[in-house]
């Protein structure tokens, strides 16, 4: 096992020298994302907590450079900025004791088509930073993706089914929250299995969500955005290459 890990380290070092990190937004070599693109991103604006959740936080406003960054992970499996997103999300809140991290899964068909689930990648990375367990607690029934649906259809949300034994507290991770219906559906399924506290954390929030209901009077403070160090260390690159395999199925 040690020899295999050493070989992995050597391979990663060679790849890092031949394929330097690039910004998923503009393609510039160096940090992922680069400082110029980070300066064009805005933190998510305060918004009401979706029904059924005890808490909900988001890192970025889903627009411009931030939208390009998140969709590069979601549709192109570009993991260059995964560490940066997970760092920012982890800094938003202090997780409750004994909480378990899970994710709002895509359907099994879409996961097979893409070869990955972006929410699962984010959940595994976030749990690593909090030193909390990450477990598959939800399964998604077949149905159309939320992207592209009308507002009325989005509000109906997908159908989730609980999986495995239910912990007392859960934080559900997703890439983007728009109407909040996906997170509400996830919370409903988890509570039906016996979960008593459900929070949510997303990489981004669409500005539309803040206009659906009044903004809370005392919003939490925003986490300042910063540029990651460059180049990324080899050990982190190896870990993020194995995010999905580290999650119990």
PDB file of C-alpha atoms in Angstrom:
ATOM      1  CA  UNK A   1       0.000   0.000   0.000  1.00  0.00           C
ATOM      2  CA  UNK A   2       2.844   2.380   0.851  1.00  0.00           C
ATOM      3  CA  UNK A   3       4.549   1.655  -2.476  1.00  0.00           C
ATOM      4  CA  UNK A   4       1.304   2.286  -4.332  1.00  0.00           C
ATOM      5  CA  UNK A   5       0.816   5.593  -2.488  1.00  0.00           C
ATOM      6  CA  UNK A   6       4.396   6.624  -3.279  1.00  0.00           C
ATOM      7  CA  UNK A   7       3.739   5.847  -6.947  1.00  0.00           C
ATOM      8  CA  UNK A   8       0.577   7.975  -6.782  1.00  0.00           C
ATOM      9  CA  UNK A   9       2.579  10.848  -5.297  1.00  0.00           C
ATOM     10  CA  UNK A  10       5.185  10.592  -8.033  1.00  0.00           C
ATOM     11  CA  UNK A  11       2.486  10.542 -10.708  1.00  0.00           C
ATOM     12  CA  UNK A  12       0.743  13.561  -9.168  1.00  0.00           C
ATOM     13  CA  UNK A  13       4.007  15.493  -9.018  1.00  0.00           C
ATOM     14  CA  UNK A  14       4.709  14.799 -12.682  1.00  0.00           C
ATOM     15  CA  UNK A  15       1.165  15.812 -13.672  1.00  0.00           C
ATOM     16  CA  UNK A  16       1.385  18.974 -11.553  1.00  0.00           C
ATOM     17  CA  UNK A  17       4.583  19.988 -13.356  1.00  0.00           C
ATOM     18  CA  UNK A  18       3.203  19.190 -16.811  1.00  0.00           C
ATOM     19  CA  UNK A  19      -0.366  20.423 -16.235  1.00  0.00           C
ATOM     20  CA  UNK A  20      -0.285  23.484 -13.936  1.00  0.00           C
ATOM     21  CA  UNK A  21      -3.498  24.541 -12.221  1.00  0.00           C
ATOM     22  CA  UNK A  22      -5.694  26.858 -14.281  1.00  0.00           C
ATOM     23  CA  UNK A  23      -8.569  29.105 -13.340  1.00  0.00           C
ATOM     24  CA  UNK A  24     -11.828  27.357 -14.344  1.00  0.00           C
ATOM     25  CA  UNK A  25     -13.360  30.749 -15.167  1.00  0.00           C
ATOM     26  CA  UNK A  26     -10.801  32.459 -17.432  1.00  0.00           C
ATOM     27  CA  UNK A  27      -8.232  29.704 -18.031  1.00  0.00           C
ATOM     28  CA  UNK A  28      -5.275  31.644 -16.606  1.00  0.00           C
ATOM     29  CA  UNK A  29      -2.479  29.517 -15.140  1.00  0.00           C
ATOM     30  CA  UNK A  30      -1.999  29.703 -11.375  1.00  0.00           C
ATOM     31  CA  UNK A  31      -4.693  29.831  -8.699  1.00  0.00           C
ATOM     32  CA  UNK A  32      -8.056  28.170  -9.166  1.00  0.00           C
ATOM     33  CA  UNK A  33      -9.909  30.521  -9.287  1.00  0.00           C
ATOM     34  CA  UNK A  34      -7.499  33.369 -10.035  1.00  0.00           C
ATOM     35  CA  UNK A  35      -7.492  36.648  -8.115  1.00  0.00           C
ATOM     36  CA  UNK A  36      -8.993  38.612 -10.995  1.00  0.00           C
ATOM     37  CA  UNK A  37     -12.004  36.288 -11.212  1.00  0.00           C
ATOM     38  CA  UNK A  38     -12.453  36.192  -7.432  1.00  0.00           C
ATOM     39  CA  UNK A  39     -12.660  39.987  -7.454  1.00  0.00           C
ATOM     40  CA  UNK A  40     -15.614  39.707  -9.850  1.00  0.00           C
ATOM     41  CA  UNK A  41     -17.561  37.393  -7.515  1.00  0.00           C
ATOM     42  CA  UNK A  42     -20.040  38.513  -4.858  1.00  0.00           C
ATOM     43  CA  UNK A  43     -20.929  36.679  -1.656  1.00  0.00           C
ATOM     44  CA  UNK A  44     -24.484  35.361  -1.568  1.00  0.00           C
ATOM     45  CA  UNK A  45     -26.973  37.960  -0.391  1.00  0.00           C
ATOM     46  CA  UNK A  46     -29.044  37.218   2.734  1.00  0.00           C
ATOM     47  CA  UNK A  47     -32.169  35.173   2.077  1.00  0.00           C
ATOM     48  CA  UNK A  48     -34.836  33.383   4.120  1.00  0.00           C
ATOM     49  CA  UNK A  49     -34.276  29.801   5.210  1.00  0.00           C
ATOM     50  CA  UNK A  50     -36.261  27.437   2.943  1.00  0.00           C
ATOM     51  CA  UNK A  51     -39.215  25.704   4.659  1.00  0.00           C
ATOM     52  CA  UNK A  52     -38.323  22.563   6.589  1.00  0.00           C
ATOM     53  CA  UNK A  53     -34.735  23.581   7.318  1.00  0.00           C
ATOM     54  CA  UNK A  54     -33.308  24.790  10.617  1.00  0.00           C
ATOM     55  CA  UNK A  55     -30.501  26.740   8.902  1.00  0.00           C
ATOM     56  CA  UNK A  56     -29.217  27.417   5.394  1.00  0.00           C
ATOM     57  CA  UNK A  57     -26.063  29.133   4.131  1.00  0.00           C
ATOM     58  CA  UNK A  58     -24.557  29.831   0.704  1.00  0.00           C
ATOM     59  CA  UNK A  59     -21.117  31.032  -0.324  1.00  0.00           C
ATOM     60  CA  UNK A  60     -21.558  32.899  -3.628  1.00  0.00           C
ATOM     61  CA  UNK A  61     -24.157  34.799  -5.606  1.00  0.00           C
ATOM     62  CA  UNK A  62     -24.883  32.607  -8.629  1.00  0.00           C
ATOM     63  CA  UNK A  63     -24.025  35.081 -11.362  1.00  0.00           C
ATOM     64  CA  UNK A  64     -21.144  36.073 -13.615  1.00  0.00           C
ATOM     65  CA  UNK A  65     -17.775  34.557 -12.741  1.00  0.00           C
ATOM     66  CA  UNK A  66     -19.227  32.606  -9.795  1.00  0.00           C
ATOM     67  CA  UNK A  67     -21.807  30.976 -12.048  1.00  0.00           C
ATOM     68  CA  UNK A  68     -19.079  29.945 -14.497  1.00  0.00           C
ATOM     69  CA  UNK A  69     -17.025  28.530 -11.615  1.00  0.00           C
ATOM     70  CA  UNK A  70     -19.861  26.414 -10.191  1.00  0.00           C
ATOM     71  CA  UNK A  71     -21.047  25.148 -13.580  1.00  0.00           C
ATOM     72  CA  UNK A  72     -17.483  24.093 -14.439  1.00  0.00           C
ATOM     73  CA  UNK A  73     -17.713  21.636 -11.548  1.00  0.00           C
ATOM     74  CA  UNK A  74     -21.323  20.656 -12.247  1.00  0.00           C
ATOM     75  CA  UNK A  75     -21.183  20.040 -15.995  1.00  0.00           C
ATOM     76  CA  UNK A  76     -17.490  19.670 -16.901  1.00  0.00           C
ATOM     77  CA  UNK A  77     -16.219  17.784 -13.825  1.00  0.00           C
ATOM     78  CA  UNK A  78     -13.551  20.482 -13.442  1.00  0.00           C
ATOM     79  CA  UNK A  79     -12.284  19.919  -9.905  1.00  0.00           C
ATOM     80  CA  UNK A  80      -9.583  22.595  -9.913  1.00  0.00           C
ATOM     81  CA  UNK A  81     -11.645  24.926  -7.692  1.00  0.00           C
ATOM     82  CA  UNK A  82     -13.246  22.246  -5.517  1.00  0.00           C
ATOM     83  CA  UNK A  83     -10.866  22.927  -2.625  1.00  0.00           C
ATOM     84  CA  UNK A  84     -11.513  26.674  -2.813  1.00  0.00           C
ATOM     85  CA  UNK A  85     -15.289  26.215  -2.750  1.00  0.00           C
ATOM     86  CA  UNK A  86     -15.105  23.729   0.129  1.00  0.00           C
ATOM     87  CA  UNK A  87     -12.859  26.055   2.147  1.00  0.00           C
ATOM     88  CA  UNK A  88     -15.298  28.929   1.758  1.00  0.00           C
ATOM     89  CA  UNK A  89     -18.357  26.821   2.551  1.00  0.00           C
ATOM     90  CA  UNK A  90     -16.715  25.308   5.631  1.00  0.00           C
ATOM     91  CA  UNK A  91     -15.956  28.786   6.982  1.00  0.00           C
ATOM     92  CA  UNK A  92     -19.599  29.892   6.783  1.00  0.00           C
ATOM     93  CA  UNK A  93     -20.769  28.007   9.882  1.00  0.00           C
ATOM     94  CA  UNK A  94     -19.531  25.976  12.815  1.00  0.00           C
ATOM     95  CA  UNK A  95     -21.198  22.547  12.427  1.00  0.00           C
ATOM     96  CA  UNK A  96     -23.209  21.239  15.379  1.00  0.00           C
ATOM     97  CA  UNK A  97     -21.678  18.398  17.374  1.00  0.00           C
ATOM     98  CA  UNK A  98     -22.230  14.905  15.952  1.00  0.00           C
ATOM     99  CA  UNK A  99     -23.721  16.237  12.717  1.00  0.00           C
ATOM    100  CA  UNK A 100     -23.476  14.052   9.600  1.00  0.00           C
ATOM    101  CA  UNK A 101     -22.857  15.590   6.177  1.00  0.00           C
ATOM    102  CA  UNK A 102     -24.880  14.346   3.218  1.00  0.00           C
ATOM    103  CA  UNK A 103     -25.915  15.770  -0.168  1.00  0.00           C
ATOM    104  CA  UNK A 104     -28.984  16.311  -2.330  1.00  0.00           C
ATOM    105  CA  UNK A 105     -28.238  13.675  -4.967  1.00  0.00           C
ATOM    106  CA  UNK A 106     -28.901  13.877  -8.653  1.00  0.00           C
ATOM    107  CA  UNK A 107     -30.820  10.964 -10.161  1.00  0.00           C
ATOM    108  CA  UNK A 108     -28.985   7.701 -10.686  1.00  0.00           C
ATOM    109  CA  UNK A 109     -29.439   8.038 -14.464  1.00  0.00           C
ATOM    110  CA  UNK A 110     -27.812  11.471 -14.590  1.00  0.00           C
ATOM    111  CA  UNK A 111     -25.027  10.306 -12.310  1.00  0.00           C
ATOM    112  CA  UNK A 112     -24.291   7.430 -14.689  1.00  0.00           C
ATOM    113  CA  UNK A 113     -24.318   9.817 -17.655  1.00  0.00           C
ATOM    114  CA  UNK A 114     -21.938  12.300 -16.021  1.00  0.00           C
ATOM    115  CA  UNK A 115     -19.852   9.775 -14.102  1.00  0.00           C
ATOM    116  CA  UNK A 116     -20.037  11.857 -10.911  1.00  0.00           C
ATOM    117  CA  UNK A 117     -22.389  13.841  -8.661  1.00  0.00           C
ATOM    118  CA  UNK A 118     -21.168  17.396  -8.045  1.00  0.00           C
ATOM    119  CA  UNK A 119     -23.081  17.704  -4.759  1.00  0.00           C
ATOM    120  CA  UNK A 120     -21.421  14.528  -3.513  1.00  0.00           C
ATOM    121  CA  UNK A 121     -17.988  15.938  -4.367  1.00  0.00           C
ATOM    122  CA  UNK A 122     -18.721  19.126  -2.431  1.00  0.00           C
ATOM    123  CA  UNK A 123     -20.145  17.195   0.537  1.00  0.00           C
ATOM    124  CA  UNK A 124     -17.082  14.948   0.805  1.00  0.00           C
ATOM    125  CA  UNK A 125     -14.723  17.928   0.602  1.00  0.00           C
ATOM    126  CA  UNK A 126     -16.726  19.879   3.200  1.00  0.00           C
ATOM    127  CA  UNK A 127     -16.897  16.935   5.620  1.00  0.00           C
ATOM    128  CA  UNK A 128     -13.122  16.549   5.321  1.00  0.00           C
ATOM    129  CA  UNK A 129     -12.590  20.119   6.470  1.00  0.00           C
ATOM    130  CA  UNK A 130     -14.988  19.773   9.387  1.00  0.00           C
ATOM    131  CA  UNK A 131     -13.702  16.323  10.303  1.00  0.00           C
ATOM    132  CA  UNK A 132     -17.268  15.036  10.196  1.00  0.00           C
ATOM    133  CA  UNK A 133     -18.633  11.827   8.606  1.00  0.00           C
ATOM    134  CA  UNK A 134     -20.095  12.030   5.115  1.00  0.00           C
ATOM    135  CA  UNK A 135     -22.797   9.477   4.303  1.00  0.00           C
ATOM    136  CA  UNK A 136     -25.343   8.821   1.577  1.00  0.00           C
ATOM    137  CA  UNK A 137     -28.649   9.414   3.352  1.00  0.00           C
ATOM    138  CA  UNK A 138     -30.898  10.180   0.366  1.00  0.00           C
ATOM    139  CA  UNK A 139     -31.886   8.597  -2.923  1.00  0.00           C
ATOM    140  CA  UNK A 140     -33.644  10.530  -5.684  1.00  0.00           C
ATOM    141  CA  UNK A 141     -36.571   9.226  -7.670  1.00  0.00           C
ATOM    142  CA  UNK A 142     -36.389   9.475 -11.475  1.00  0.00           C
ATOM    143  CA  UNK A 143     -37.593  12.789 -12.865  1.00  0.00           C
ATOM    144  CA  UNK A 144     -36.543  15.858 -14.823  1.00  0.00           C
ATOM    145  CA  UNK A 145     -33.637  17.999 -13.542  1.00  0.00           C
ATOM    146  CA  UNK A 146     -34.575  21.216 -11.742  1.00  0.00           C
ATOM    147  CA  UNK A 147     -32.483  23.257 -14.176  1.00  0.00           C
ATOM    148  CA  UNK A 148     -34.690  24.713 -16.893  1.00  0.00           C
ATOM    149  CA  UNK A 149     -38.011  24.131 -15.107  1.00  0.00           C
ATOM    150  CA  UNK A 150     -40.519  26.910 -14.542  1.00  0.00           C
ATOM    151  CA  UNK A 151     -40.714  28.528 -11.114  1.00  0.00           C
ATOM    152  CA  UNK A 152     -43.964  26.674 -10.373  1.00  0.00           C
ATOM    153  CA  UNK A 153     -42.417  23.324 -11.328  1.00  0.00           C
ATOM    154  CA  UNK A 154     -39.287  24.075  -9.309  1.00  0.00           C
ATOM    155  CA  UNK A 155     -41.354  24.796  -6.219  1.00  0.00           C
ATOM    156  CA  UNK A 156     -42.838  21.292  -6.362  1.00  0.00           C
ATOM    157  CA  UNK A 157     -39.320  19.946  -5.969  1.00  0.00           C
ATOM    158  CA  UNK A 158     -37.901  16.468  -6.590  1.00  0.00           C
ATOM    159  CA  UNK A 159     -38.825  13.347  -4.637  1.00  0.00           C
ATOM    160  CA  UNK A 160     -36.231  11.959  -2.208  1.00  0.00           C
ATOM    161  CA  UNK A 161     -36.254   8.742  -0.179  1.00  0.00           C
ATOM    162  CA  UNK A 162     -34.227   8.274   3.024  1.00  0.00           C
ATOM    163  CA  UNK A 163     -31.411   5.726   2.981  1.00  0.00           C
ATOM    164  CA  UNK A 164     -29.855   3.909   5.941  1.00  0.00           C
ATOM    165  CA  UNK A 165     -30.042   4.702   9.678  1.00  0.00           C
ATOM    166  CA  UNK A 166     -30.919   8.305  10.499  1.00  0.00           C
ATOM    167  CA  UNK A 167     -28.548  10.423  12.624  1.00  0.00           C
ATOM    168  CA  UNK A 168     -29.909  13.145  14.918  1.00  0.00           C
ATOM    169  CA  UNK A 169     -28.465  16.035  12.915  1.00  0.00           C
ATOM    170  CA  UNK A 170     -27.697  16.405   9.194  1.00  0.00           C
ATOM    171  CA  UNK A 171     -26.269  19.099   6.937  1.00  0.00           C
ATOM    172  CA  UNK A 172     -27.386  18.713   3.318  1.00  0.00           C
ATOM    173  CA  UNK A 173     -24.941  19.975   0.676  1.00  0.00           C
ATOM    174  CA  UNK A 174     -25.903  21.093  -2.835  1.00  0.00           C
ATOM    175  CA  UNK A 175     -24.282  23.163  -5.569  1.00  0.00           C
ATOM    176  CA  UNK A 176     -26.954  25.852  -6.063  1.00  0.00           C
ATOM    177  CA  UNK A 177     -30.157  26.854  -4.279  1.00  0.00           C
ATOM    178  CA  UNK A 178     -32.776  28.661  -6.381  1.00  0.00           C
ATOM    179  CA  UNK A 179     -36.259  28.344  -4.865  1.00  0.00           C
ATOM    180  CA  UNK A 180     -35.168  26.092  -1.992  1.00  0.00           C
ATOM    181  CA  UNK A 181     -37.597  23.343  -3.012  1.00  0.00           C
ATOM    182  CA  UNK A 182     -34.871  20.709  -3.474  1.00  0.00           C
ATOM    183  CA  UNK A 183     -33.516  21.325   0.022  1.00  0.00           C
ATOM    184  CA  UNK A 184     -37.039  21.368   1.460  1.00  0.00           C
ATOM    185  CA  UNK A 185     -37.769  17.996  -0.192  1.00  0.00           C
ATOM    186  CA  UNK A 186     -34.501  16.603   1.159  1.00  0.00           C
ATOM    187  CA  UNK A 187     -35.345  17.811   4.660  1.00  0.00           C
ATOM    188  CA  UNK A 188     -38.823  16.286   4.454  1.00  0.00           C
ATOM    189  CA  UNK A 189     -37.367  12.876   3.569  1.00  0.00           C
ATOM    190  CA  UNK A 190     -34.739  13.062   6.327  1.00  0.00           C
ATOM    191  CA  UNK A 191     -37.248  14.067   8.996  1.00  0.00           C
ATOM    192  CA  UNK A 192     -39.544  11.222   7.950  1.00  0.00           C
ATOM    193  CA  UNK A 193     -36.671   8.871   8.842  1.00  0.00           C
ATOM    194  CA  UNK A 194     -36.206  10.415  12.290  1.00  0.00           C
ATOM    195  CA  UNK A 195     -33.659  13.222  11.780  1.00  0.00           C
ATOM    196  CA  UNK A 196     -34.448  16.024  14.251  1.00  0.00           C
ATOM    197  CA  UNK A 197     -32.170  18.840  12.968  1.00  0.00           C
ATOM    198  CA  UNK A 198     -31.535  19.617   9.281  1.00  0.00           C
ATOM    199  CA  UNK A 199     -29.319  22.375   7.946  1.00  0.00           C
ATOM    200  CA  UNK A 200     -28.128  23.059   4.403  1.00  0.00           C
ATOM    201  CA  UNK A 201     -25.060  24.543   2.765  1.00  0.00           C
ATOM    202  CA  UNK A 202     -24.612  25.369  -0.917  1.00  0.00           C
ATOM    203  CA  UNK A 203     -21.803  26.703  -3.077  1.00  0.00           C
ATOM    204  CA  UNK A 204     -24.065  29.378  -4.559  1.00  0.00           C
ATOM    205  CA  UNK A 205     -27.502  30.954  -4.340  1.00  0.00           C
ATOM    206  CA  UNK A 206     -29.403  32.576  -7.176  1.00  0.00           C
ATOM    207  CA  UNK A 207     -30.312  36.214  -6.521  1.00  0.00           C
ATOM    208  CA  UNK A 208     -33.950  35.243  -7.243  1.00  0.00           C
ATOM    209  CA  UNK A 209     -34.255  33.444  -3.897  1.00  0.00           C
ATOM    210  CA  UNK A 210     -33.712  36.666  -1.970  1.00  0.00           C
ATOM    211  CA  UNK A 211     -36.749  38.237  -3.679  1.00  0.00           C
ATOM    212  CA  UNK A 212     -39.222  35.415  -3.022  1.00  0.00           C
ATOM    213  CA  UNK A 213     -39.616  36.233   0.684  1.00  0.00           C
ATOM    214  CA  UNK A 214     -38.546  39.126   2.946  1.00  0.00           C
ATOM    215  CA  UNK A 215     -34.876  39.151   3.941  1.00  0.00           C
ATOM    216  CA  UNK A 216     -34.234  38.267   7.602  1.00  0.00           C
ATOM    217  CA  UNK A 217     -33.582  41.362   9.761  1.00  0.00           C
ATOM    218  CA  UNK A 218     -30.249  40.082  11.131  1.00  0.00           C
ATOM    219  CA  UNK A 219     -28.357  38.303   8.367  1.00  0.00           C
ATOM    220  CA  UNK A 220     -25.185  36.373   9.205  1.00  0.00           C
ATOM    221  CA  UNK A 221     -21.906  38.070   8.339  1.00  0.00           C
ATOM    222  CA  UNK A 222     -20.414  37.220   4.953  1.00  0.00           C
ATOM    223  CA  UNK A 223     -17.171  35.318   4.648  1.00  0.00           C
ATOM    224  CA  UNK A 224     -14.605  37.387   2.718  1.00  0.00           C
ATOM    225  CA  UNK A 225     -13.486  35.788  -0.530  1.00  0.00           C
ATOM    226  CA  UNK A 226      -9.778  35.167  -0.947  1.00  0.00           C
ATOM    227  CA  UNK A 227      -7.414  33.711  -3.505  1.00  0.00           C
ATOM    228  CA  UNK A 228      -6.104  30.189  -2.811  1.00  0.00           C
ATOM    229  CA  UNK A 229      -2.395  29.551  -2.565  1.00  0.00           C
ATOM    230  CA  UNK A 230      -0.629  28.373  -5.685  1.00  0.00           C
ATOM    231  CA  UNK A 231       0.400  25.841  -6.708  1.00  0.00           C
ATOM    232  CA  UNK A 232      -1.867  23.394  -4.789  1.00  0.00           C
ATOM    233  CA  UNK A 233       0.009  20.827  -2.748  1.00  0.00           C
ATOM    234  CA  UNK A 234       0.258  17.308  -4.127  1.00  0.00           C
ATOM    235  CA  UNK A 235      -1.376  15.705  -1.097  1.00  0.00           C
ATOM    236  CA  UNK A 236      -4.548  17.777  -1.539  1.00  0.00           C
ATOM    237  CA  UNK A 237      -4.644  16.961  -5.227  1.00  0.00           C
ATOM    238  CA  UNK A 238      -4.585  13.262  -4.430  1.00  0.00           C
ATOM    239  CA  UNK A 239      -7.307  13.567  -1.809  1.00  0.00           C
ATOM    240  CA  UNK A 240      -9.675  15.463  -4.082  1.00  0.00           C
ATOM    241  CA  UNK A 241      -9.071  12.953  -6.823  1.00  0.00           C
ATOM    242  CA  UNK A 242     -10.635  10.335  -4.525  1.00  0.00           C
ATOM    243  CA  UNK A 243     -13.491  12.280  -2.972  1.00  0.00           C
ATOM    244  CA  UNK A 244     -16.297  10.013  -4.190  1.00  0.00           C
ATOM    245  CA  UNK A 245     -14.527   6.787  -3.220  1.00  0.00           C
ATOM    246  CA  UNK A 246     -14.252   8.037   0.365  1.00  0.00           C
ATOM    247  CA  UNK A 247     -18.025   8.294   0.809  1.00  0.00           C
ATOM    248  CA  UNK A 248     -19.764   5.184   2.162  1.00  0.00           C
ATOM    249  CA  UNK A 249     -22.436   4.097  -0.308  1.00  0.00           C
TER     250      UNK A 249
END
